[in-house]
mmCIF file of C-alpha atoms in Angstrom:
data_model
loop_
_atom_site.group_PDB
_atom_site.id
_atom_site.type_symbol
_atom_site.label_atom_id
_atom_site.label_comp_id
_atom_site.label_asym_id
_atom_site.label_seq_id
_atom_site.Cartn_x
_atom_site.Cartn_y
_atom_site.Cartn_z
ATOM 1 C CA UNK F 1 0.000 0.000 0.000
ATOM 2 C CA UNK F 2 0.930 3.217 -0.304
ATOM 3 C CA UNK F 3 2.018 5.747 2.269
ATOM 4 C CA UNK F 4 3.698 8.712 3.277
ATOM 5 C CA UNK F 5 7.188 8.155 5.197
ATOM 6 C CA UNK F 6 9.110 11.233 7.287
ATOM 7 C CA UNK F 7 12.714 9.984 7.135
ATOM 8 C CA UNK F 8 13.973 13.433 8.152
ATOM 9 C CA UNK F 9 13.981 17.551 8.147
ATOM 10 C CA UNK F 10 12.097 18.131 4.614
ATOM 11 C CA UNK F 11 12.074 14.551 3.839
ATOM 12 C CA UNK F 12 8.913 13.082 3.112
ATOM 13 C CA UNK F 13 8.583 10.180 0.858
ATOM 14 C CA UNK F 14 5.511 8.731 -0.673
ATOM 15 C CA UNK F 15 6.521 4.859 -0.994
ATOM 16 C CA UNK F 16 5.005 1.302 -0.929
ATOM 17 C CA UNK F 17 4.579 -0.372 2.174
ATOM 18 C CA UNK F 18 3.085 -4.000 3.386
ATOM 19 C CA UNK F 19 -0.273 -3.514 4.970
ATOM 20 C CA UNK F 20 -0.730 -4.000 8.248
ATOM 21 C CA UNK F 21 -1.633 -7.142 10.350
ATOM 22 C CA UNK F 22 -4.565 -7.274 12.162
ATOM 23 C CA UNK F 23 -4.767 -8.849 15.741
ATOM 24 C CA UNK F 24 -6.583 -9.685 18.978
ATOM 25 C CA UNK F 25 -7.982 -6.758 19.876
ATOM 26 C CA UNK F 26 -7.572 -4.704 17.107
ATOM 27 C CA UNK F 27 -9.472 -3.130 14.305
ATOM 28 C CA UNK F 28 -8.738 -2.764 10.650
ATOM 29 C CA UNK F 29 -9.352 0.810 8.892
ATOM 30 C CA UNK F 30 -9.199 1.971 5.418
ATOM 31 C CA UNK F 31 -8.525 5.605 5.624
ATOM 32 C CA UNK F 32 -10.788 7.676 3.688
ATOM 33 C CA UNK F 33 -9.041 10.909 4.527
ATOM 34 C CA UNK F 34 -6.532 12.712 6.594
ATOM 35 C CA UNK F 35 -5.574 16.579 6.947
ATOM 36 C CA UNK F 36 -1.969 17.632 7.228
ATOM 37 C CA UNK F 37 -1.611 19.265 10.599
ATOM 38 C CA UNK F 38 0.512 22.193 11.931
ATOM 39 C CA UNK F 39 2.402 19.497 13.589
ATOM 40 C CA UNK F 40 3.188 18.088 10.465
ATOM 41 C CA UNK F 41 4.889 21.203 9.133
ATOM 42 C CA UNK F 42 6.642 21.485 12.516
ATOM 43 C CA UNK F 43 8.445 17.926 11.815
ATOM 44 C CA UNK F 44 8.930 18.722 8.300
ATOM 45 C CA UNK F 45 10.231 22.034 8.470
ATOM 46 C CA UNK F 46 12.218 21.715 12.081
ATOM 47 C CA UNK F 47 12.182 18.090 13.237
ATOM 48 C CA UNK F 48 12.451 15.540 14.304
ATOM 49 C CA UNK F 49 10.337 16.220 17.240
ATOM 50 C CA UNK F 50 7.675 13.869 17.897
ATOM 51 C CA UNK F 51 9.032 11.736 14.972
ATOM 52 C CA UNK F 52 11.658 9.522 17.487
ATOM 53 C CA UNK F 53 14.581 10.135 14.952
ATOM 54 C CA UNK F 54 16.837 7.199 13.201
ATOM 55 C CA UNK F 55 18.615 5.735 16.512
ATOM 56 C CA UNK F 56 16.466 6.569 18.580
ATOM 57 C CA UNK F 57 13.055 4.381 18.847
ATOM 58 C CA UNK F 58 10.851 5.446 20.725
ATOM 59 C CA UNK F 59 10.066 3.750 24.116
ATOM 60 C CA UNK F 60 6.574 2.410 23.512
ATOM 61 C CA UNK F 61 6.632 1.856 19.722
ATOM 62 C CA UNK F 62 9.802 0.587 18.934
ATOM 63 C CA UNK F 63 10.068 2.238 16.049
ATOM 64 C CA UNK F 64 12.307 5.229 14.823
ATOM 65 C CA UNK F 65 12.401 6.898 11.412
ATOM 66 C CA UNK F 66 11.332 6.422 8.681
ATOM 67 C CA UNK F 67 7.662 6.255 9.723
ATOM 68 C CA UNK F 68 4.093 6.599 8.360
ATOM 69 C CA UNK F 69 2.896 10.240 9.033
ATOM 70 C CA UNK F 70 -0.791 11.648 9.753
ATOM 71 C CA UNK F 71 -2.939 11.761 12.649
ATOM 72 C CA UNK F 72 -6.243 13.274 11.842
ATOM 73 C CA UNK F 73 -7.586 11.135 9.880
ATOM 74 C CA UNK F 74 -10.753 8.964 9.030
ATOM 75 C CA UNK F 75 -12.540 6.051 7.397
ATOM 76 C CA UNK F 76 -13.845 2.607 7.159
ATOM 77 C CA UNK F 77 -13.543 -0.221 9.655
ATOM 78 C CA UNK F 78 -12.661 -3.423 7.099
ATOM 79 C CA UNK F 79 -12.113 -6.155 9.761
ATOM 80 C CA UNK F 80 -12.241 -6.512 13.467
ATOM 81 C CA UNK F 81 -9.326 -8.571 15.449
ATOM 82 C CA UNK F 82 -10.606 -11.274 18.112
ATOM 83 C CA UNK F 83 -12.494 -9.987 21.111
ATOM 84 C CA UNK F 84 -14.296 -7.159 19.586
ATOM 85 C CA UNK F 85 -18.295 -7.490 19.116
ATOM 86 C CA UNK F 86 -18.963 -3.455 19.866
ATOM 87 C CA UNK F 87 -18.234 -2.344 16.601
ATOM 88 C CA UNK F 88 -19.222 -3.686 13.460
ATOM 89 C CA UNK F 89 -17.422 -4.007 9.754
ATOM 90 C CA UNK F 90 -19.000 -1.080 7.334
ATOM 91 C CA UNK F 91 -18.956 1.557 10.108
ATOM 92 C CA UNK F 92 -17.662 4.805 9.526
ATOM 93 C CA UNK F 93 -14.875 6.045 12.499
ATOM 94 C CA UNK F 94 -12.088 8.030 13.546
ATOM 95 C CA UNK F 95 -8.966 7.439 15.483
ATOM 96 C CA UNK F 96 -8.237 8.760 19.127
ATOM 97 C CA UNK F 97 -4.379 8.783 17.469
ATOM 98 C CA UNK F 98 -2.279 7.847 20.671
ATOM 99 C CA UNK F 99 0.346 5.931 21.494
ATOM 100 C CA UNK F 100 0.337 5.595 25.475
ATOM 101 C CA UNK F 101 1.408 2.328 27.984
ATOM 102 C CA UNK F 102 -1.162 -0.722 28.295
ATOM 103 C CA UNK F 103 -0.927 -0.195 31.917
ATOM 104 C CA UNK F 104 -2.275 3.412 31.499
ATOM 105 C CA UNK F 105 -6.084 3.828 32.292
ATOM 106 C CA UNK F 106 -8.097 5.924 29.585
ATOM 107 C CA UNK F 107 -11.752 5.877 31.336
ATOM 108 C CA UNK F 108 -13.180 9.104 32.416
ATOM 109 C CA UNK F 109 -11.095 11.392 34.331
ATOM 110 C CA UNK F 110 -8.214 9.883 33.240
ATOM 111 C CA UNK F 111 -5.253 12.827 32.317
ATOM 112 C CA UNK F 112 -3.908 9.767 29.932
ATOM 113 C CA UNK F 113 -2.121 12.563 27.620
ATOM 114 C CA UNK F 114 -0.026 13.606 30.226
ATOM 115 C CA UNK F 115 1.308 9.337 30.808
ATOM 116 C CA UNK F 116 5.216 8.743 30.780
ATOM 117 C CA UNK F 117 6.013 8.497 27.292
ATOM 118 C CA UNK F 118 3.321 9.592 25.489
ATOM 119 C CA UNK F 119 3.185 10.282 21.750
ATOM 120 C CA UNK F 120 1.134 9.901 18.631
ATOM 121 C CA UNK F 121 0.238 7.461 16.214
ATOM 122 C CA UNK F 122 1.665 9.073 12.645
ATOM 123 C CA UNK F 123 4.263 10.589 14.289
ATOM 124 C CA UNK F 124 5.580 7.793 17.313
ATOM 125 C CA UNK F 125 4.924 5.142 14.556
ATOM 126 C CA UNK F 126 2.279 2.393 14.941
ATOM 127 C CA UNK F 127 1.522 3.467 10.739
ATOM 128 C CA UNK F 128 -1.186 6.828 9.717
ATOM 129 C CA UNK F 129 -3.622 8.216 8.291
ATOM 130 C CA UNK F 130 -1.130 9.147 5.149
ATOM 131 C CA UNK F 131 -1.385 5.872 4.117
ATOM 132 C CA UNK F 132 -4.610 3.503 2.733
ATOM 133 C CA UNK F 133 -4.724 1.271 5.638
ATOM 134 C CA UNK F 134 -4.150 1.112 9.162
ATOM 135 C CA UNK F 135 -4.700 -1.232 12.165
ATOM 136 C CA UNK F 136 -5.663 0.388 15.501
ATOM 137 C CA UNK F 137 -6.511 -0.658 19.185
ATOM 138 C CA UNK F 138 -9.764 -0.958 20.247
ATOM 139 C CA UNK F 139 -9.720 1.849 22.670
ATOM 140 C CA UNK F 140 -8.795 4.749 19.975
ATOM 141 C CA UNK F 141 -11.643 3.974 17.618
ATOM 142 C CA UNK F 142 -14.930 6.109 17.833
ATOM 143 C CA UNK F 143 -18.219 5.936 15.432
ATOM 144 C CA UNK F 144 -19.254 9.146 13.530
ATOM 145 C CA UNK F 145 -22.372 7.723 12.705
ATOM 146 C CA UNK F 146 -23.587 10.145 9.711
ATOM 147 C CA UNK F 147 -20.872 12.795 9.793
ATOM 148 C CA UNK F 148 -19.462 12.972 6.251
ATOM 149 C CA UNK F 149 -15.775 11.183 6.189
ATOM 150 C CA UNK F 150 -14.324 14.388 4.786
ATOM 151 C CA UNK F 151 -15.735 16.574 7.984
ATOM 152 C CA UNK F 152 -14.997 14.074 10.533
ATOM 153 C CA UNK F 153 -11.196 14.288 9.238
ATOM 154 C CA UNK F 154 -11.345 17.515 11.833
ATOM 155 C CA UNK F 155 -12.713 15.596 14.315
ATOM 156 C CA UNK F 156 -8.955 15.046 15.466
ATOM 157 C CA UNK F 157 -8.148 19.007 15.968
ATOM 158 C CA UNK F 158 -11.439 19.632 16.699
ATOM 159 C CA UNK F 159 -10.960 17.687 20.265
ATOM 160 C CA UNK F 160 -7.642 19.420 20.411
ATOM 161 C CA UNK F 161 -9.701 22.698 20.667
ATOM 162 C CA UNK F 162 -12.167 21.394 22.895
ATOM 163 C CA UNK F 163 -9.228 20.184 25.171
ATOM 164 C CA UNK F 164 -8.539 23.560 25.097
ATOM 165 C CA UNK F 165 -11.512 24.989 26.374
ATOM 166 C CA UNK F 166 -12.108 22.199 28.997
ATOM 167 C CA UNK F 167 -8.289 23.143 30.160
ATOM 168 C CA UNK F 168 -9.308 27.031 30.529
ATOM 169 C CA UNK F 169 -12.281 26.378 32.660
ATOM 170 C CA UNK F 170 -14.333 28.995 30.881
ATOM 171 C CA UNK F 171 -18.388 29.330 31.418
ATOM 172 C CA UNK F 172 -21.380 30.515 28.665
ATOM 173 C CA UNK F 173 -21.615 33.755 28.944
ATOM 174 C CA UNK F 174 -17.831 34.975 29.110
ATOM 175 C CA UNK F 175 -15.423 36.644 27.056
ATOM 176 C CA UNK F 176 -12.687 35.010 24.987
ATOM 177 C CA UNK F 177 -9.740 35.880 22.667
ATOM 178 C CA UNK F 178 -8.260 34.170 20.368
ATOM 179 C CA UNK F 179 -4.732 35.007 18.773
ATOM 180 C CA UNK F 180 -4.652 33.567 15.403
ATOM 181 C CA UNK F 181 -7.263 32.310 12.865
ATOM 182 C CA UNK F 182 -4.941 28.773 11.779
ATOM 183 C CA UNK F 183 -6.892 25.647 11.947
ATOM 184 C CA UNK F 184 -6.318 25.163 15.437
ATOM 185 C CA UNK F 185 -7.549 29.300 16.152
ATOM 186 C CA UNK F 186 -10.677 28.921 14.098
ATOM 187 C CA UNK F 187 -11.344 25.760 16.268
ATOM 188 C CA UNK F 188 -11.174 26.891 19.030
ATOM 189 C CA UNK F 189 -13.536 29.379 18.685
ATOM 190 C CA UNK F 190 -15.832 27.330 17.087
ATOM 191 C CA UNK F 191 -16.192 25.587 20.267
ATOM 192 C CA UNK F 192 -16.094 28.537 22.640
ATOM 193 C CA UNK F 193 -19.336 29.798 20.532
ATOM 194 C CA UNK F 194 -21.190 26.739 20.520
ATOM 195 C CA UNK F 195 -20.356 26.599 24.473
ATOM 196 C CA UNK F 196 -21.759 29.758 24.828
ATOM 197 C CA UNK F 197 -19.197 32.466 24.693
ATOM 198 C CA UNK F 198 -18.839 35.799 23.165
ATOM 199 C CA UNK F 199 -15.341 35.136 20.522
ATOM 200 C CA UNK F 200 -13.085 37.605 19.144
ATOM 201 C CA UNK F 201 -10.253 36.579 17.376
ATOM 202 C CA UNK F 202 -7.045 38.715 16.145
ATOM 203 C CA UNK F 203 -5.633 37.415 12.860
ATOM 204 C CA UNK F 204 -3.778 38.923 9.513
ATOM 205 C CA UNK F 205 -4.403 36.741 6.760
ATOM 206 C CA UNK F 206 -7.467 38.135 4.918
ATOM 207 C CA UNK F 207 -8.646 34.676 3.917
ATOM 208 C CA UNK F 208 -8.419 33.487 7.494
ATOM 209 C CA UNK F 209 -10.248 36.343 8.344
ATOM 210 C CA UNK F 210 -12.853 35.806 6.164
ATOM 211 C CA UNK F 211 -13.396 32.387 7.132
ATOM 212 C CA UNK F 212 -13.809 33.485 10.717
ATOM 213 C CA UNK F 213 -16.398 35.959 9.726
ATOM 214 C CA UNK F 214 -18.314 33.686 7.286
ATOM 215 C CA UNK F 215 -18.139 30.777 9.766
ATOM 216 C CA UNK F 216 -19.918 32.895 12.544
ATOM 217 C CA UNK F 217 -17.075 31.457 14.878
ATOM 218 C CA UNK F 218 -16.180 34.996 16.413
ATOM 219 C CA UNK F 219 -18.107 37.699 17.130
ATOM 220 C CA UNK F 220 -15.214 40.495 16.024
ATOM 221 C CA UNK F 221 -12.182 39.952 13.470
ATOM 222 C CA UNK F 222 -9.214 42.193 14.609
ATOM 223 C CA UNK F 223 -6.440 42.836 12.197
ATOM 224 C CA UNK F 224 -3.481 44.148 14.391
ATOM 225 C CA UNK F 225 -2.413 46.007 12.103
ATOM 226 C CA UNK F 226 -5.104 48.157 11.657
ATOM 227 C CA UNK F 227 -6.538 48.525 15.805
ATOM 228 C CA UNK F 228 -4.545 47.740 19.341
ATOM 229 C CA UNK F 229 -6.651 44.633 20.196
ATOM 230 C CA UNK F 230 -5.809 44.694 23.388
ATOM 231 C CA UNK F 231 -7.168 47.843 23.787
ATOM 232 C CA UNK F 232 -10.288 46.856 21.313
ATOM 233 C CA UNK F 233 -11.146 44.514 23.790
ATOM 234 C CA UNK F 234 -11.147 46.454 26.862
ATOM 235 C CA UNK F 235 -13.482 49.016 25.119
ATOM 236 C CA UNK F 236 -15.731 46.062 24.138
ATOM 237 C CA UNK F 237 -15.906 44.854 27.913
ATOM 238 C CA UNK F 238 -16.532 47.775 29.498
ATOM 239 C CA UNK F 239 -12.673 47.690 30.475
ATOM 240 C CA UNK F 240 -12.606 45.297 32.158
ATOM 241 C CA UNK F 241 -10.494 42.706 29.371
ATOM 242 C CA UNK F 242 -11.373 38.988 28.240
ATOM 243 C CA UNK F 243 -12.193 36.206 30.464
ATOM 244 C CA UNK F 244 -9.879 33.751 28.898
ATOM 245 C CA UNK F 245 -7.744 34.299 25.916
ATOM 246 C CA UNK F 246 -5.901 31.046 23.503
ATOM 247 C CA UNK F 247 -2.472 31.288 22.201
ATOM 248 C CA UNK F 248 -3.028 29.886 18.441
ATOM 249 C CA UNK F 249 -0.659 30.548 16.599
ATOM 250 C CA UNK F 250 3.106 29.842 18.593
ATOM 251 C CA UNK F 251 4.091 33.838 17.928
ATOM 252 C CA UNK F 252 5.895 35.494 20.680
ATOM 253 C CA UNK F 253 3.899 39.516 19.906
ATOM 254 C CA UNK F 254 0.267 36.984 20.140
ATOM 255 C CA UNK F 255 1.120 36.138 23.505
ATOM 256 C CA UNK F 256 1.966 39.443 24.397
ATOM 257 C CA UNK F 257 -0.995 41.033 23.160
ATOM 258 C CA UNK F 258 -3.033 38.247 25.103
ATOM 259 C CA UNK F 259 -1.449 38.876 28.359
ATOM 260 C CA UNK F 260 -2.293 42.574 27.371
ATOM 261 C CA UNK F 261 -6.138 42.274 26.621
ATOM 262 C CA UNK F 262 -7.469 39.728 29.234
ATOM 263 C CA UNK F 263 -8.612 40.962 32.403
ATOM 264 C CA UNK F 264 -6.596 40.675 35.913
ATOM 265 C CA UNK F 265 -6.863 37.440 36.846
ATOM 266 C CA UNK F 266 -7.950 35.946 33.578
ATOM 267 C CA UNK F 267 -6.576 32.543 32.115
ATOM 268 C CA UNK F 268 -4.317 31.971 29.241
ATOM 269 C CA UNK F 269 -4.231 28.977 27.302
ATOM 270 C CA UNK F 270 -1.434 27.552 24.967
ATOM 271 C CA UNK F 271 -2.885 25.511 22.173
ATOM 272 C CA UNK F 272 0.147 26.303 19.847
ATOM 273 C CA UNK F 273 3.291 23.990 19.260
ATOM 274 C CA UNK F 274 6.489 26.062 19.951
ATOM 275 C CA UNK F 275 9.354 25.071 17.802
ATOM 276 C CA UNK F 276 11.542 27.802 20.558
ATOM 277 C CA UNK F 277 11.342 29.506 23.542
ATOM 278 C CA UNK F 278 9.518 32.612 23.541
ATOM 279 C CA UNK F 279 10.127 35.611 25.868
ATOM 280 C CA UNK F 280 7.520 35.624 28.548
ATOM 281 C CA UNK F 281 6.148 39.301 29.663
ATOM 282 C CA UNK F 282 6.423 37.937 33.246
ATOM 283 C CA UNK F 283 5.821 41.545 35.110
ATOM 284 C CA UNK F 284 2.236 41.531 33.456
ATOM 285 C CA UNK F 285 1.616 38.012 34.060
ATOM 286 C CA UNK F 286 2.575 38.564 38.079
ATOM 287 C CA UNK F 287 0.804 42.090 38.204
ATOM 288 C CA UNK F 288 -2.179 41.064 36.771
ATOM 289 C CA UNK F 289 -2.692 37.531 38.171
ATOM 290 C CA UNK F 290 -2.931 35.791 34.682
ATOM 291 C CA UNK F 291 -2.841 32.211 34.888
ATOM 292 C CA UNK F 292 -1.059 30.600 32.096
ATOM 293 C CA UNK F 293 -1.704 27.152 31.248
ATOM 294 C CA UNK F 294 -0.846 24.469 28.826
ATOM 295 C CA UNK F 295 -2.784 22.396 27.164
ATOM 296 C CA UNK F 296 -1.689 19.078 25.020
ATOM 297 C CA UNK F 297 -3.949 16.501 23.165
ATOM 298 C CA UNK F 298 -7.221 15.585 24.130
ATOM 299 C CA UNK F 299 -8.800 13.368 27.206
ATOM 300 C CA UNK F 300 -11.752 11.428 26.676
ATOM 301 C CA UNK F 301 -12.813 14.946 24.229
ATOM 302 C CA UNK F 302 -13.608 12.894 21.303
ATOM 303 C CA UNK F 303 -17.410 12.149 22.239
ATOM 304 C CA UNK F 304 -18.006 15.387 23.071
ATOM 305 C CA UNK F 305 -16.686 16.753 19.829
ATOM 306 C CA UNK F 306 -18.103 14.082 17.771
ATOM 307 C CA UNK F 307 -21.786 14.853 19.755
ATOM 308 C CA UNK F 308 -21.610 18.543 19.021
ATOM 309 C CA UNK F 309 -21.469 18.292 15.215
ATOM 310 C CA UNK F 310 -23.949 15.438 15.126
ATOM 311 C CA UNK F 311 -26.237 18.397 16.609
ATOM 312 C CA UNK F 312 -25.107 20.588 14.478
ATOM 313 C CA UNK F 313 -23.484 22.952 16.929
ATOM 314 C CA UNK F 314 -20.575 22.931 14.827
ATOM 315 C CA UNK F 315 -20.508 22.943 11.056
ATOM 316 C CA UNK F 316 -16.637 21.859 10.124
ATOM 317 C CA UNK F 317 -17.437 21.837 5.959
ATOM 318 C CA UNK F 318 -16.652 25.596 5.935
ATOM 319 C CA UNK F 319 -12.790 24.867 6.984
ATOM 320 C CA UNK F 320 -11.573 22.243 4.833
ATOM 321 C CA UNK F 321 -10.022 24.526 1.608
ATOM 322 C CA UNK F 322 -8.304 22.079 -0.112
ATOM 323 C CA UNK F 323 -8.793 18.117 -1.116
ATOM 324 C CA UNK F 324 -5.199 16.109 -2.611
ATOM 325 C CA UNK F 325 -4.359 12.673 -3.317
ATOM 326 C CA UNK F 326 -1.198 11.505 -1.575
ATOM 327 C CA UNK F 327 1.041 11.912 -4.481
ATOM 328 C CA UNK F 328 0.370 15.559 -4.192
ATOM 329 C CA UNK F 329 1.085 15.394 -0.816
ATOM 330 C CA UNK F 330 4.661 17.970 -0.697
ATOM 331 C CA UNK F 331 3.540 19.893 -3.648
ATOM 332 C CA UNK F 332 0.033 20.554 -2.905
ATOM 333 C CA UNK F 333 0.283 20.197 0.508
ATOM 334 C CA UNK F 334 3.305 20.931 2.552
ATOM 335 C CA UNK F 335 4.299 23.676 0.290
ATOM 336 C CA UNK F 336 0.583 25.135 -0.337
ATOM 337 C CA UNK F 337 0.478 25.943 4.028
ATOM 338 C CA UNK F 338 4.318 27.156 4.110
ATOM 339 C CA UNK F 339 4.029 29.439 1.158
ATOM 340 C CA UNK F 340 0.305 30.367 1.142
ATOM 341 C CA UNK F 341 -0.685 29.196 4.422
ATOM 342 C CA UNK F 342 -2.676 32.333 4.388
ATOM 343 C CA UNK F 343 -5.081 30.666 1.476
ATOM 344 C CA UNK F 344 -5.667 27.802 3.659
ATOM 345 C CA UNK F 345 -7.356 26.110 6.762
ATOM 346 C CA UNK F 346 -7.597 22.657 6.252
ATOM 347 C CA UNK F 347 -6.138 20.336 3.295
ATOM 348 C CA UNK F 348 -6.833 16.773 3.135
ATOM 349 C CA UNK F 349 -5.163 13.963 1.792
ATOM 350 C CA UNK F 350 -6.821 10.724 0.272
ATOM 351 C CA UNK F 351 -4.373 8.117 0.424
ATOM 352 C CA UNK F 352 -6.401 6.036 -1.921
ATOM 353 C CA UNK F 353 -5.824 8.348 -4.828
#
């Protein structure tokens, strides 16, 4: 079968693989589509990171580079490994992607991303969703009932949002910012408005703008450029600042201007991978109380996400900009986010084409 293979920094290879072997326990999925996330560019443009590099396997897996990327992905369960009677061959799923201990409990409650060792599957090995086949465990596979397989592709960054807004503690009713309008950023705030809360986002790409606007996700678009948001916000609240403000987009002026526009003793949450260390405006985070938190995966957030766009609380067509087969991966892919990144939301990949 085909798939895509990191083997290094801004080497990606689309090759032919065996498929893989279904066991006890297991389920067998053809994978109908799969977006390429900002972790993805990460690892291509500055890894390895998650990717355990050649020499180096990783703990759990085993394996080491190459390996199959992609980790939002969807599709079609083809066969079911011994033990399993709760799902059935036909149904339509996604993949929970993780690569954690046995020994690790997952139920409810359960901070299972934050385990020793933890990683993902299409990055930590274990194959991907840029590839036509793959063979999960039990435990990361959820039904999307009548969610179309393109949409449900999100359902993966989706829950990274809604990990997001769990992790900030936020209520209906409050105020949020959101500093950048990137897959993650538009997201987010697609969550925070179908939980109730009034959304402004700060973001220069014009299309990424637009989408924000058109989507209904925020209730204000700031361009930086043009207005202080900070300051846009305060008038907005009476003074007073944001509730809770997200860090989308891993740029060191974002978090500045978030520390800047949420209120004294407001929360700030990281949702952004940082390939470096930013500088931290620690006077206004100690003057002002802010309370700065991180935020990585997704616990037991899949139902939840998958339940609010079965109600329609969340409509993720309007974010998916571009559809590629695998071959197309680098070209119209990789390269379309680094070089026009501000075209684009979402691009998917079938591996079956």
């Amino acid at each position: 079968m085909k798939a895509a293979r990191y083997y290094d920094r801004k080497d990606i290879r689309i090759e032919d693989i065996p498929e893989p072997e279904l066991t006890a326990g297991t389920v067998a999925v053809d994978v109908a589509w799969c977006g390429i996330c900002g972790t993805d560019l990460h690892e291509y443009l500055e890894g390895p990171i998650f990717i355990p590099p050649k020499g180096s396997p990783h703990p759990i897996s085993g394996e080491e580079a190459p390996v199959t990327m992609g980790h939002e992905f969807s599709g079609t369960i083809t066969n079911l490994g011994d033990g399993i009677d709760d799902l059935e061959i036909g149904q339509n799923v996604v993949v929970e992607p993780y690569i954690i201990r046995d020994d690790v409990e997952v139920g409810p409650g359960q901070e299972y991303q934050l385990s020793k060792d933890m990683n993902f599957i299409g990055l930590g090995g274990r194959g991907g969703g840029l590839a036509e086949k793959i063979v999960v465990e039990r435990r990361w596979v959820h039904p999307i009932g009548e969610i179309p397989l393109d949409e449900a592709a999100l359902i993966e960054p989706l829950s990274v949002a809604h990990h997001a807004f769990v992790r900030s503690q936020a209520k209906p009713g409050e105020i949020a910012i959101v500093g950048g309008a990137g897959p993650i950023g538009l997201l987010t705030a697609a969550v925070l408005k179908a939980s109730g809360l009034t959304v402004y986002i700060s973001e220069l790409s014009e299309a990424r703008k637009n989408v924000a606007r058109d989507t209904g996700v925020a209730t204000e678009v700031f361009d930086p450029r043009e207005v202080d948001v900070a300051e846009k916000v305060r008038e907005l609240t009476g003074g007073k600042g944001a509730d809770v403000g997200f860090e989308c987009s891993s740029i060191p002026v974002v978090l500045d201007m978030l520390l800047d526009a949420v209120r004294p003793g407001g929360v700030i949450v990281n949702v952004s991978i940082w390939g470096h260390k930013p500088a931290v405006d620690m006077p206004s985070l100690v003057l002002k109380e802010i309370d700065l938190r991180g935020t990585i995966g997704y616990a037991n957030d899949h139902p939840s996400t998958i339940k609010l766009v079965q109600e329609g609380k969340i409509d993720l067509a309007p974010f998916i900009t571009a559809k590629i087969a695998l071959d197309d991966l680098i070209s119209g892919g990789f390269d379309q986010l680094i070089n026009n990144n501000e075209k684009h939301v979402k691009i998917l990949v079938n591996p079956n084409r």
